[in-house]
mmCIF file of N, CA, C and O in Angstrom:
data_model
loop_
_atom_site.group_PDB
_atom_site.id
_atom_site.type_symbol
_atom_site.label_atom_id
_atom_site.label_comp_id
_atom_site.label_asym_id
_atom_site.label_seq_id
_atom_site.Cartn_x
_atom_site.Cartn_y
_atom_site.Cartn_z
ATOM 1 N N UNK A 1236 8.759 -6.061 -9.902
ATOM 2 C CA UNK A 1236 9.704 -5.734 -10.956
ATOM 3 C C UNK A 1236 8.980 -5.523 -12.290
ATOM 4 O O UNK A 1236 9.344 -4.756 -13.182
ATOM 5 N N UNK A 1237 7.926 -6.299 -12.293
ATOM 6 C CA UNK A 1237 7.240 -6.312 -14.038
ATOM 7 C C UNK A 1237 6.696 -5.124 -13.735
ATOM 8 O O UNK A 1237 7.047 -4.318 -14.597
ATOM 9 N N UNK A 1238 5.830 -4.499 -12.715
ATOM 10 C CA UNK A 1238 5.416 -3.093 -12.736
ATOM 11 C C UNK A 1238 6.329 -2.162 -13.364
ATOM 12 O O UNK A 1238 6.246 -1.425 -14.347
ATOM 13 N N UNK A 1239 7.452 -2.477 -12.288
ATOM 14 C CA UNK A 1239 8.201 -1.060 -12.742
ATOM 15 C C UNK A 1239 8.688 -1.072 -14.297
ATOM 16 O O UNK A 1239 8.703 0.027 -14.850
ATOM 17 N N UNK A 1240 8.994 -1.948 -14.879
ATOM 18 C CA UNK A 1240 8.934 -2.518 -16.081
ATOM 19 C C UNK A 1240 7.733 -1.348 -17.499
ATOM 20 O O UNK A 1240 7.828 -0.476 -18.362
ATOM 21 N N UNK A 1241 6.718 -2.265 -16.769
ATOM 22 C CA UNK A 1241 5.578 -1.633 -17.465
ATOM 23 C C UNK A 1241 5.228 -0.143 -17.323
ATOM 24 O O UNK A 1241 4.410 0.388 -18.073
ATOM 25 N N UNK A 1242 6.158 0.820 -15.899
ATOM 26 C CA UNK A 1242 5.575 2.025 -15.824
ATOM 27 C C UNK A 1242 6.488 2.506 -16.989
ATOM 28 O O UNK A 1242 5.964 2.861 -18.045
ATOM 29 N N UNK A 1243 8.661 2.539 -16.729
ATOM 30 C CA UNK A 1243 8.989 2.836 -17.927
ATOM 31 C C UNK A 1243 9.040 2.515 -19.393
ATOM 32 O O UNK A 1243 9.841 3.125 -20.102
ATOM 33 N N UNK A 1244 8.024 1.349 -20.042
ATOM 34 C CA UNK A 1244 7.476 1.071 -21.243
ATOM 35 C C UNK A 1244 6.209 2.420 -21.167
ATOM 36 O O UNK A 1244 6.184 3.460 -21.825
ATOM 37 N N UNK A 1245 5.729 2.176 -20.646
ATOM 38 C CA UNK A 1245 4.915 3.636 -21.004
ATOM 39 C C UNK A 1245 5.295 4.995 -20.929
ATOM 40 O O UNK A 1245 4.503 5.801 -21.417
ATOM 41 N N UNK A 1246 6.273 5.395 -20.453
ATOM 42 C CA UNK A 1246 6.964 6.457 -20.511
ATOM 43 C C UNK A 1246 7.876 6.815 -21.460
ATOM 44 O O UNK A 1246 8.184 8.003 -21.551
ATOM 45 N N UNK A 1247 8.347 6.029 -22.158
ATOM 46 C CA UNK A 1247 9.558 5.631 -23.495
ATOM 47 C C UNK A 1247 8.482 5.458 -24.645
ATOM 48 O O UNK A 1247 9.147 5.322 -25.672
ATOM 49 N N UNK A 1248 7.569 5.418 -24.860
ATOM 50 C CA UNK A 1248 6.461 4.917 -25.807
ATOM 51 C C UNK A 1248 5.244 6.470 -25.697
ATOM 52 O O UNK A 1248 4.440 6.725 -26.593
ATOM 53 N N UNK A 1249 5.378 7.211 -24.564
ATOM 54 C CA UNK A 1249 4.291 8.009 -24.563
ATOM 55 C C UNK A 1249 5.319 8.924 -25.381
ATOM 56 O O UNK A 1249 6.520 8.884 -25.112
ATOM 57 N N UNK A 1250 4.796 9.769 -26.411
ATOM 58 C CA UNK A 1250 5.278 11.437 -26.706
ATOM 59 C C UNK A 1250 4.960 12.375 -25.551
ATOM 60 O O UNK A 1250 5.819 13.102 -25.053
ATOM 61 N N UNK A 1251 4.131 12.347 -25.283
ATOM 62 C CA UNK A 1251 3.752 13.384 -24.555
ATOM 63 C C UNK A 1251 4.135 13.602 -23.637
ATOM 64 O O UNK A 1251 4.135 14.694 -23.069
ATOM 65 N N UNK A 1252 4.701 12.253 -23.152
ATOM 66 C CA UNK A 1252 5.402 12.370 -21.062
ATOM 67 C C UNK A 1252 6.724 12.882 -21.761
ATOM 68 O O UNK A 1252 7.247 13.728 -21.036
ATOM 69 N N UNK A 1253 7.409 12.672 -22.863
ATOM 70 C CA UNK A 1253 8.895 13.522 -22.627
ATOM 71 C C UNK A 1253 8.621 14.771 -23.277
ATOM 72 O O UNK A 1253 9.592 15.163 -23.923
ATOM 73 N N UNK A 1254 7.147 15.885 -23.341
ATOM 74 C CA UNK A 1254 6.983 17.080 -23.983
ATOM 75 C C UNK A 1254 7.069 17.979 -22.847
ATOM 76 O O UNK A 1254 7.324 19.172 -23.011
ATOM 77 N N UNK A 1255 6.918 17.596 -21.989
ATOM 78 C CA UNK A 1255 6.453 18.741 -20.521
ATOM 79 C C UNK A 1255 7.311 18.697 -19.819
ATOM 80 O O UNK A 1255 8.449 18.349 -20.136
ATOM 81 N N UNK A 1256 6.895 19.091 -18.555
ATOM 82 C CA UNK A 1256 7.621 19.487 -17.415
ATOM 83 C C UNK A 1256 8.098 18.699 -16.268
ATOM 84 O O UNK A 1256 7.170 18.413 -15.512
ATOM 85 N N UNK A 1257 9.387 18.200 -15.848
ATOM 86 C CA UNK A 1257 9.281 17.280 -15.096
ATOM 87 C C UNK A 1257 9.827 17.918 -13.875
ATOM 88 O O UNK A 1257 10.550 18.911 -13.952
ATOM 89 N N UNK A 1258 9.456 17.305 -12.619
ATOM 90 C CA UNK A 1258 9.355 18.137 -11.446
ATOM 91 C C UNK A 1258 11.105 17.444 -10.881
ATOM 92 O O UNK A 1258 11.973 16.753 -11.414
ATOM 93 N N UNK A 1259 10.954 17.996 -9.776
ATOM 94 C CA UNK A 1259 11.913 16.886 -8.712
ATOM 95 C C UNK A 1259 11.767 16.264 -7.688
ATOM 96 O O UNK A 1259 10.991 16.572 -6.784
ATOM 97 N N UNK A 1260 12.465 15.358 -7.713
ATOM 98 C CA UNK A 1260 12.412 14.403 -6.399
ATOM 99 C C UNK A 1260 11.629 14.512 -5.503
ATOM 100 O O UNK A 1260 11.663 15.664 -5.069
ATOM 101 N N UNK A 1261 10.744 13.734 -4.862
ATOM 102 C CA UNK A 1261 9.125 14.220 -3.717
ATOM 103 C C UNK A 1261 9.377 12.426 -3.359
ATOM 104 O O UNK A 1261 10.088 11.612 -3.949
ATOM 105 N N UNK A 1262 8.447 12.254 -2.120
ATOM 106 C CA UNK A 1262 7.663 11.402 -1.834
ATOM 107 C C UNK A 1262 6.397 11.857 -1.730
ATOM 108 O O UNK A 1262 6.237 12.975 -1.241
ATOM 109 N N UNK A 1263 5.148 11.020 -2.203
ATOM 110 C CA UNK A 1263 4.111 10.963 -1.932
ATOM 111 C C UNK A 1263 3.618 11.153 0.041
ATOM 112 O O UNK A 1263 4.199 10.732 1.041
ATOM 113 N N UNK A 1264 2.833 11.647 -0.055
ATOM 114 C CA UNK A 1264 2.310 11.650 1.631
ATOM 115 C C UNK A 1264 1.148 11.454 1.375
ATOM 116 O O UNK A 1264 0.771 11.693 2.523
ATOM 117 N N UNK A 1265 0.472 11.282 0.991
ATOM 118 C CA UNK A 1265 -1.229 10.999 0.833
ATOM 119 C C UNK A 1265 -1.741 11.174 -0.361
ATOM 120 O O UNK A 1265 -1.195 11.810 -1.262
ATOM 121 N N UNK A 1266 -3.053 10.496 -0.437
ATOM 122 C CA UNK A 1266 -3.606 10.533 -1.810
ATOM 123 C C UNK A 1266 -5.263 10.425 -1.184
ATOM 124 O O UNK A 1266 -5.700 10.096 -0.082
ATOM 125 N N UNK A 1267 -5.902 10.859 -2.425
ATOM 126 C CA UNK A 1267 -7.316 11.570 -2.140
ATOM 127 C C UNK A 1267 -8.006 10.818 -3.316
ATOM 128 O O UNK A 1267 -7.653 11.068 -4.468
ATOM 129 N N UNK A 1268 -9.028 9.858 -3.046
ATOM 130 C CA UNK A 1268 -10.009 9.335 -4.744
ATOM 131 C C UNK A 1268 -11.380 9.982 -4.164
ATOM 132 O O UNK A 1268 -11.329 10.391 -3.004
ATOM 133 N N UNK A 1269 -12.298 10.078 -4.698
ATOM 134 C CA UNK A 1269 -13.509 10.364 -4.648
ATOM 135 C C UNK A 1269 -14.287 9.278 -5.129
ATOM 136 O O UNK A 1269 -13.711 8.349 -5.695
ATOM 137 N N UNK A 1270 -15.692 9.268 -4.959
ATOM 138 C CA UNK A 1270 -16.804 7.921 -5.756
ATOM 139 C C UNK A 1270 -16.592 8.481 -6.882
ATOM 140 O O UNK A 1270 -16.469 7.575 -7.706
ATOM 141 N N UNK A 1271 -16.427 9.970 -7.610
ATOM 142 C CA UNK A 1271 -17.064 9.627 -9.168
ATOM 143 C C UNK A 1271 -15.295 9.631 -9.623
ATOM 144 O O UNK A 1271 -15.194 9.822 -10.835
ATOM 145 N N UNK A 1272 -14.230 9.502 -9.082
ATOM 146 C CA UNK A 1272 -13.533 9.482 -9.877
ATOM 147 C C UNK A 1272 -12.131 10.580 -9.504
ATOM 148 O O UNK A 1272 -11.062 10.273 -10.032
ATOM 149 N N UNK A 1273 -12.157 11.375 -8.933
ATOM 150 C CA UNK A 1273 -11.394 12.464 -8.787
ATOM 151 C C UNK A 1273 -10.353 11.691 -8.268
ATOM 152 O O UNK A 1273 -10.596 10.729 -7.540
ATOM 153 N N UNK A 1274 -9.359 11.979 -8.533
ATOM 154 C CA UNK A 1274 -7.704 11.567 -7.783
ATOM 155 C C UNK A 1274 -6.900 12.390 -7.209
ATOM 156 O O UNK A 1274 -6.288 12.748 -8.216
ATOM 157 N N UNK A 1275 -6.555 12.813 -6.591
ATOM 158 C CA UNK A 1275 -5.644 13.836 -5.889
ATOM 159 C C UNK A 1275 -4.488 13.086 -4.630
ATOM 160 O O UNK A 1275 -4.730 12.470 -3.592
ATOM 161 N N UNK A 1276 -3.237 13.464 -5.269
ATOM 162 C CA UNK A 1276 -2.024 13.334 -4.398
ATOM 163 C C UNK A 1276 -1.494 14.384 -4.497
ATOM 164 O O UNK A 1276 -1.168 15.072 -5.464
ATOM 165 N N UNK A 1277 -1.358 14.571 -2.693
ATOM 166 C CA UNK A 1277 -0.067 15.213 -2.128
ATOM 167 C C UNK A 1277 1.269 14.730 -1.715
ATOM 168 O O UNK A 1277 1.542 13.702 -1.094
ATOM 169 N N UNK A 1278 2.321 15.972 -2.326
ATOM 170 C CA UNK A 1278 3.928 15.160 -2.303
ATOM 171 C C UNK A 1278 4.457 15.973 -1.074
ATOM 172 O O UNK A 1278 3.643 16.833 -0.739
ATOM 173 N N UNK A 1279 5.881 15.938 -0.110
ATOM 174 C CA UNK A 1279 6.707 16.695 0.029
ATOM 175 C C UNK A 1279 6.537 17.553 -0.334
ATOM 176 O O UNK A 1279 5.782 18.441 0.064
ATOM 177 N N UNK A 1280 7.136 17.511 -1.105
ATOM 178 C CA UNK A 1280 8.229 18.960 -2.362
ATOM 179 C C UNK A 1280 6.638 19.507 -3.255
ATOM 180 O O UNK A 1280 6.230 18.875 -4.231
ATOM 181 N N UNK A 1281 5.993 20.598 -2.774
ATOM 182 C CA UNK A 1281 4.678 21.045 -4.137
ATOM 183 C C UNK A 1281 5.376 21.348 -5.155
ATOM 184 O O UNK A 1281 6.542 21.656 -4.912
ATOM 185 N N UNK A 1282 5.100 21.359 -6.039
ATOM 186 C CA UNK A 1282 5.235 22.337 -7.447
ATOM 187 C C UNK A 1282 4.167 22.770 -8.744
ATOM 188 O O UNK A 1282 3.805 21.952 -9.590
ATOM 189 N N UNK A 1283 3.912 23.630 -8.734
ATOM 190 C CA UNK A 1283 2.895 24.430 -9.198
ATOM 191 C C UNK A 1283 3.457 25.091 -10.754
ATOM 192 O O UNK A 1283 3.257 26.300 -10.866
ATOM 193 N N UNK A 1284 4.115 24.422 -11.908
ATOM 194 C CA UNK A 1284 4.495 24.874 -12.690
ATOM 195 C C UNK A 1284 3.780 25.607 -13.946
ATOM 196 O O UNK A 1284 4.320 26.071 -14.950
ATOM 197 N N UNK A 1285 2.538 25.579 -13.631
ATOM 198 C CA UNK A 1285 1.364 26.375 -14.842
ATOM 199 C C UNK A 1285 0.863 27.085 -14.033
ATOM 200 O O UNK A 1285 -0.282 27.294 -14.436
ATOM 201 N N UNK A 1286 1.082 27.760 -12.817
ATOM 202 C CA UNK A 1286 0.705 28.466 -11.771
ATOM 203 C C UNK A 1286 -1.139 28.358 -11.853
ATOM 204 O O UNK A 1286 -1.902 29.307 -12.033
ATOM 205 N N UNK A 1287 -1.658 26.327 -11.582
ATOM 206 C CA UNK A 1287 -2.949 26.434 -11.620
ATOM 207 C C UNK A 1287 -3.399 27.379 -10.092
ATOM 208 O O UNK A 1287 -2.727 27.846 -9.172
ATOM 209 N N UNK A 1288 -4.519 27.360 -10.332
ATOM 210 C CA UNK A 1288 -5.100 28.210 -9.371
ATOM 211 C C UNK A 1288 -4.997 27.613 -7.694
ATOM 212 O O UNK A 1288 -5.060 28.403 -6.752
ATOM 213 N N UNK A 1289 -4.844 26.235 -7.511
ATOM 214 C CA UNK A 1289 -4.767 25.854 -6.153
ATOM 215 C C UNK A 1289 -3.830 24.648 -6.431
ATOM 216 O O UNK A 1289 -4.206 23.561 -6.871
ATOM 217 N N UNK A 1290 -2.547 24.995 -6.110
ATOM 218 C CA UNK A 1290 -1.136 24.099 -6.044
ATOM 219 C C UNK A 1290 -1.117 23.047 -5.044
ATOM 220 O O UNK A 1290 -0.194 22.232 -5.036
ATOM 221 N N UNK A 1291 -2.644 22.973 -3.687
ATOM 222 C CA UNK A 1291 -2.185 22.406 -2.483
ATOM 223 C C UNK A 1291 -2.053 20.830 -2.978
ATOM 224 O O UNK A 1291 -1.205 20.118 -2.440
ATOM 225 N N UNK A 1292 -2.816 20.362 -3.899
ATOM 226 C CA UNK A 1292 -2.609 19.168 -4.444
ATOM 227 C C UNK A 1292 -2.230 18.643 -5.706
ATOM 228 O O UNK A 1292 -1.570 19.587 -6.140
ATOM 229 N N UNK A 1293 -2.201 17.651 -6.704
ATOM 230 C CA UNK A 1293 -1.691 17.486 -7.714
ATOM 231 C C UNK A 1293 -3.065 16.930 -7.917
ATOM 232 O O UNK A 1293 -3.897 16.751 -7.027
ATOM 233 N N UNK A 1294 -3.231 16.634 -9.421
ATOM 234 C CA UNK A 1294 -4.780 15.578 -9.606
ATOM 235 C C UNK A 1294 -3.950 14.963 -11.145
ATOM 236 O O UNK A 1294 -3.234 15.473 -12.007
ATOM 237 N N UNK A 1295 -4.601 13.420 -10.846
ATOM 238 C CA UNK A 1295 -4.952 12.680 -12.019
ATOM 239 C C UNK A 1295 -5.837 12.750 -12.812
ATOM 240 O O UNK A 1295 -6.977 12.575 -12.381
ATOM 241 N N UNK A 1296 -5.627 13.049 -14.355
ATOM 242 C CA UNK A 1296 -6.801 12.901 -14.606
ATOM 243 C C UNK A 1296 -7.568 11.361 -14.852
ATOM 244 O O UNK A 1296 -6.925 10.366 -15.184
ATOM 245 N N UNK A 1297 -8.451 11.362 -14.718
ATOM 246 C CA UNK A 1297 -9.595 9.871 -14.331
ATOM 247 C C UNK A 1297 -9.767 9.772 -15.850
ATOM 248 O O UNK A 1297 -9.130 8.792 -16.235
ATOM 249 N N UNK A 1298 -10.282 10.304 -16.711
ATOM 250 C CA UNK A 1298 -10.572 10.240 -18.175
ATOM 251 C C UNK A 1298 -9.350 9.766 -19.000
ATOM 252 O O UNK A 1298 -9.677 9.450 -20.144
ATOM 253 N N UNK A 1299 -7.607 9.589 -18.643
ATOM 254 C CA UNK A 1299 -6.549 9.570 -19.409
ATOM 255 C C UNK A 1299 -6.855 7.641 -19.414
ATOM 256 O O UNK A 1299 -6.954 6.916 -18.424
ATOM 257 N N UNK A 1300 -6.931 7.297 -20.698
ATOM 258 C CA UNK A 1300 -6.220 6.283 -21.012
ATOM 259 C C UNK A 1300 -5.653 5.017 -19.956
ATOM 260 O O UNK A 1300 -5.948 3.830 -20.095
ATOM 261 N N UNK A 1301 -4.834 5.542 -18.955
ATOM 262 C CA UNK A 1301 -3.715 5.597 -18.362
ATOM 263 C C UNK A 1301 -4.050 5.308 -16.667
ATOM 264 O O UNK A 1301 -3.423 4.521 -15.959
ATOM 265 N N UNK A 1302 -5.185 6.152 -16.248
ATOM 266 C CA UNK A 1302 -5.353 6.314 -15.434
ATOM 267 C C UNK A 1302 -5.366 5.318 -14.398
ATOM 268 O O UNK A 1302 -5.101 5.737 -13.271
ATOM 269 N N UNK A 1303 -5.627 4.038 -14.532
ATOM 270 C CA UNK A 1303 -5.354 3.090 -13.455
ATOM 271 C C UNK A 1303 -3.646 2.677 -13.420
ATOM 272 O O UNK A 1303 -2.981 2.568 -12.390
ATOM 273 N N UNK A 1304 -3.253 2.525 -14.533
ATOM 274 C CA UNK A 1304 -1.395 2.302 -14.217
ATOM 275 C C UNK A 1304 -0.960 3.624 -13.400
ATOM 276 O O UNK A 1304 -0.762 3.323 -12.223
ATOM 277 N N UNK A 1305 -0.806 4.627 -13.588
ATOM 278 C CA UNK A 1305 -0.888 5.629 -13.091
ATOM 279 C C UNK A 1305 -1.450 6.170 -11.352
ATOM 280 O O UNK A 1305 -0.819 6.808 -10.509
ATOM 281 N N UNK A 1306 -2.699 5.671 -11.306
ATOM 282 C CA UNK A 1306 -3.080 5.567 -9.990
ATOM 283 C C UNK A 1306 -2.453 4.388 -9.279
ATOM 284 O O UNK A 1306 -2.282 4.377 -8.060
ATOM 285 N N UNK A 1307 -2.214 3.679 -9.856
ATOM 286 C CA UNK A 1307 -1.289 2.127 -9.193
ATOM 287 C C UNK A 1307 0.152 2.400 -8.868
ATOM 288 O O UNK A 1307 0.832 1.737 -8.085
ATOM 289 N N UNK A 1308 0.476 3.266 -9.434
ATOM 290 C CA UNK A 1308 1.938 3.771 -8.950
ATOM 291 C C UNK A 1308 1.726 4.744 -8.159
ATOM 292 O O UNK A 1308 2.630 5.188 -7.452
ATOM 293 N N UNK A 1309 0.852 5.091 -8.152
ATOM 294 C CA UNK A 1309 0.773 6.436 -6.677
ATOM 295 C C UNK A 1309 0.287 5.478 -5.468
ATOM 296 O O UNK A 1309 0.424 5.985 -4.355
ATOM 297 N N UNK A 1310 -0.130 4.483 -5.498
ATOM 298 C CA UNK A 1310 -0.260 3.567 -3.710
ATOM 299 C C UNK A 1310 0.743 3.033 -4.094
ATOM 300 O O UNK A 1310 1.562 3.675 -3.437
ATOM 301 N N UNK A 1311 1.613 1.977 -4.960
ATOM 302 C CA UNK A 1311 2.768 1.425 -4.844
ATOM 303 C C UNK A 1311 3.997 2.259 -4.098
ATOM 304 O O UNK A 1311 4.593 1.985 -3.056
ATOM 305 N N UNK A 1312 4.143 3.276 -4.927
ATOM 306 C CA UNK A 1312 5.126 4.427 -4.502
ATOM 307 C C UNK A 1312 4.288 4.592 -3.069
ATOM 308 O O UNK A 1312 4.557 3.690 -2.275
ATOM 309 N N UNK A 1313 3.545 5.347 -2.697
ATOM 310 C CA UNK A 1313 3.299 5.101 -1.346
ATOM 311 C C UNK A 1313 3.554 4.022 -0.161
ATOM 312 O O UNK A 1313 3.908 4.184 1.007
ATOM 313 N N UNK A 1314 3.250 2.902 -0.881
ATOM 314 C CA UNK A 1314 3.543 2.319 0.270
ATOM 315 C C UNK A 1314 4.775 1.701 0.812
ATOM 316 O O UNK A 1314 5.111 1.079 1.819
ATOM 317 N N UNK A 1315 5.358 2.182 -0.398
ATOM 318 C CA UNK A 1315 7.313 1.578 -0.307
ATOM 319 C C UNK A 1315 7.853 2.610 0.171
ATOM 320 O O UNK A 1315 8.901 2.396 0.779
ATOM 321 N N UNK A 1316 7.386 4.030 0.092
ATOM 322 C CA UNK A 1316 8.002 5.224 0.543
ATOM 323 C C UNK A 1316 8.680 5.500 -0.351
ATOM 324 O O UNK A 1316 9.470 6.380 -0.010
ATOM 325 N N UNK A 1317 8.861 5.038 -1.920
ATOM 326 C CA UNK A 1317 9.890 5.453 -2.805
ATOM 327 C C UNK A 1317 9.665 7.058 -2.997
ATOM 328 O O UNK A 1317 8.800 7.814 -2.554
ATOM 329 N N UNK A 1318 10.939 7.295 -3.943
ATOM 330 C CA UNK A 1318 10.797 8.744 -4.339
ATOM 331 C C UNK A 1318 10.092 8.641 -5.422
ATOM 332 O O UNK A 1318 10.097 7.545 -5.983
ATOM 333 N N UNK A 1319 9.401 9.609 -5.929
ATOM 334 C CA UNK A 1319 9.160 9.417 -7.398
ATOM 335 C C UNK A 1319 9.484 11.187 -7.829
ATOM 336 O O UNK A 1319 9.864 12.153 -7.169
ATOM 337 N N UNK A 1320 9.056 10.952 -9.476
ATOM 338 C CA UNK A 1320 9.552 12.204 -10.089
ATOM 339 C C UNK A 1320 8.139 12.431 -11.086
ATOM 340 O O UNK A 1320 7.754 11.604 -11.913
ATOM 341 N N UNK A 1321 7.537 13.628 -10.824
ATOM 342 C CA UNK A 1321 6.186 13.807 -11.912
ATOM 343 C C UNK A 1321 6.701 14.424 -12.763
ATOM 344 O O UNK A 1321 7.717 15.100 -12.602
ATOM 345 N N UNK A 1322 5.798 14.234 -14.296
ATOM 346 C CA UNK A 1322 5.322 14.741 -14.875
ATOM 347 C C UNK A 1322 4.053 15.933 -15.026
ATOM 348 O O UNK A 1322 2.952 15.403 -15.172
ATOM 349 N N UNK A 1323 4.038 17.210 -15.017
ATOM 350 C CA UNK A 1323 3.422 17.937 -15.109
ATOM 351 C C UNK A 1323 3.100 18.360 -16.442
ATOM 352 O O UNK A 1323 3.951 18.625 -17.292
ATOM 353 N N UNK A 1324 1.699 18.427 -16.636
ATOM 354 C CA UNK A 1324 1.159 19.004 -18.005
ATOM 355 C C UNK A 1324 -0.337 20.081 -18.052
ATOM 356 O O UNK A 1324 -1.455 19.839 -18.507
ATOM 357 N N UNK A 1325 0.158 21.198 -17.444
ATOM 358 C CA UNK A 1325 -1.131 22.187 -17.188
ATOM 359 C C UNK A 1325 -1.917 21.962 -15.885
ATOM 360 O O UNK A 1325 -1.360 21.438 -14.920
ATOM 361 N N UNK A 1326 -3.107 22.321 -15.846
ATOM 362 C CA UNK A 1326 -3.848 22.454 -14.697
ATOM 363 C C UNK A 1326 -5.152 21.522 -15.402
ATOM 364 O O UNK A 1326 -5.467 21.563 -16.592
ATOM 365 N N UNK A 1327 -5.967 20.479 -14.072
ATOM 366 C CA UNK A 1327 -7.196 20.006 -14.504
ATOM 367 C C UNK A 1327 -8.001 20.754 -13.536
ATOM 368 O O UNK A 1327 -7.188 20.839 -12.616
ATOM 369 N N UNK A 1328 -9.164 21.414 -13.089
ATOM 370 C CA UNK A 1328 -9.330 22.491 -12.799
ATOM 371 C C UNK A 1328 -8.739 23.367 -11.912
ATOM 372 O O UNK A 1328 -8.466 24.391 -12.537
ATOM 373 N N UNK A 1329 -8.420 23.456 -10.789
ATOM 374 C CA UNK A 1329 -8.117 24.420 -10.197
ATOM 375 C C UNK A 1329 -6.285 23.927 -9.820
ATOM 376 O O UNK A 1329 -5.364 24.675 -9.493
ATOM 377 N N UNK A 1330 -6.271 22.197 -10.056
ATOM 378 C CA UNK A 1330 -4.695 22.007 -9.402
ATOM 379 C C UNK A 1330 -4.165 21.454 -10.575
ATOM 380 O O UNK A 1330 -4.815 21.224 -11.595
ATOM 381 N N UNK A 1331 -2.685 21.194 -10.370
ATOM 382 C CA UNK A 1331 -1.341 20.770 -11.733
ATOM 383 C C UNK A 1331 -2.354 19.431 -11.732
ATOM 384 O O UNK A 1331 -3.146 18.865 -10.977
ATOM 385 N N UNK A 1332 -1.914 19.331 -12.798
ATOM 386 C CA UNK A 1332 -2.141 18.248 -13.309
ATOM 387 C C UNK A 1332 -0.881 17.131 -13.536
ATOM 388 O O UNK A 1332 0.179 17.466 -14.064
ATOM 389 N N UNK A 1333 -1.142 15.831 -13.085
ATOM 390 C CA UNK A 1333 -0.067 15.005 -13.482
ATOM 391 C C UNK A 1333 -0.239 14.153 -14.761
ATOM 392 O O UNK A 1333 -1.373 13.935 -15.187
ATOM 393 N N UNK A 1334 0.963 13.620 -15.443
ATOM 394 C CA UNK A 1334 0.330 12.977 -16.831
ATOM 395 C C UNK A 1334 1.465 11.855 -16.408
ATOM 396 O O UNK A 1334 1.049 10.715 -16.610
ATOM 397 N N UNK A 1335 2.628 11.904 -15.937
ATOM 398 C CA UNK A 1335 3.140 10.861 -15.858
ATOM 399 C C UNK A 1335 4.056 10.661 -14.373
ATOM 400 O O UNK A 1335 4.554 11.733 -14.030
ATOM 401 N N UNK A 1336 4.352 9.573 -13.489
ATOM 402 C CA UNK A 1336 5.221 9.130 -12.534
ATOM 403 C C UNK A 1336 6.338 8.688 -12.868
ATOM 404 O O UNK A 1336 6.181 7.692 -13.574
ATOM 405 N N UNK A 1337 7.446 8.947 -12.703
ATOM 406 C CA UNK A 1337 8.465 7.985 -12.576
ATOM 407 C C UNK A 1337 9.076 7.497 -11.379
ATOM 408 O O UNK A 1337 9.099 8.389 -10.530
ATOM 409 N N UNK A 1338 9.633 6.310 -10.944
ATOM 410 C CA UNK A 1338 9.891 5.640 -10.037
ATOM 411 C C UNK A 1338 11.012 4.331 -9.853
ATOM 412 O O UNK A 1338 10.605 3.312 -10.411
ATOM 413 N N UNK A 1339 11.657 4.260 -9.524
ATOM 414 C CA UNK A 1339 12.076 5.659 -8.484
ATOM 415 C C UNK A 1339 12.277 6.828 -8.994
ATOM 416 O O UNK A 1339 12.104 6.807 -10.213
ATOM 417 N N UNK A 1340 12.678 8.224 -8.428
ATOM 418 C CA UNK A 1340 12.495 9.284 -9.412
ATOM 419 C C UNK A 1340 13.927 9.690 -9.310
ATOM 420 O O UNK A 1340 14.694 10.134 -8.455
ATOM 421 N N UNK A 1341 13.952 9.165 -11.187
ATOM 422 C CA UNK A 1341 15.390 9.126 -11.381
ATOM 423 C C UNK A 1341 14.971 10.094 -12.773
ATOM 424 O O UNK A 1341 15.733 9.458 -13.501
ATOM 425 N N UNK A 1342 14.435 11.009 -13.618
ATOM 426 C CA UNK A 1342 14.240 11.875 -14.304
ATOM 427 C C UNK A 1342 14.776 13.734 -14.246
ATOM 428 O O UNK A 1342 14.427 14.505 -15.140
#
């Protein structure tokens, strides 16, 4: 409960998560880390709203602030099977980029 707590305190407090694009309703199906850092989850439902160059996945960026609350809700949400609802904000190289989760995805 304090998670979910703490994900919408950061979402009500960020500017930037209510400037962009918010997707719809998905479950997570897998997620991808690398050693230096790379994050990549795949949902259900794709959406490709900055038409980056390769939509097959979504990526975190590793450099945000954020990035471990953020990656902590992508295995939480995984492993409960919840829905969630992204935030989209451009492309980090070739795929969308995510900047924020909500969960359940009620956005």
């Amino acid at each position: 409960m304090m998670f979910k707590v703490l994900v919408v305190l950061l979402l009500l407090t960020s500017s930037n998560a209510m400037a962009f694009k918010w997707g719809a309703k998905t479950k997570i199906t897998g997620y991808y880390v690398y050693a230096d850092g790379e994050a990549f989850i795949n949902v259900e439902t794709k959406e490709n709203p900055d038409n980056c160059a390769d939509g097959s996945y979504l990526v975190l960026d590793n450099k945000s602030p954020n990035f471990n609350v953020l990656y902590s809700t992508v295995l939480t949400a995984y492993a409960g099977q919840q829905t969630v609802t992204l935030n989209y904000s451009g492309c980090l190289g070739r795929h969308p980029k995510i900047i924020s989760i909500a969960v359940p995805g009620v956005w």
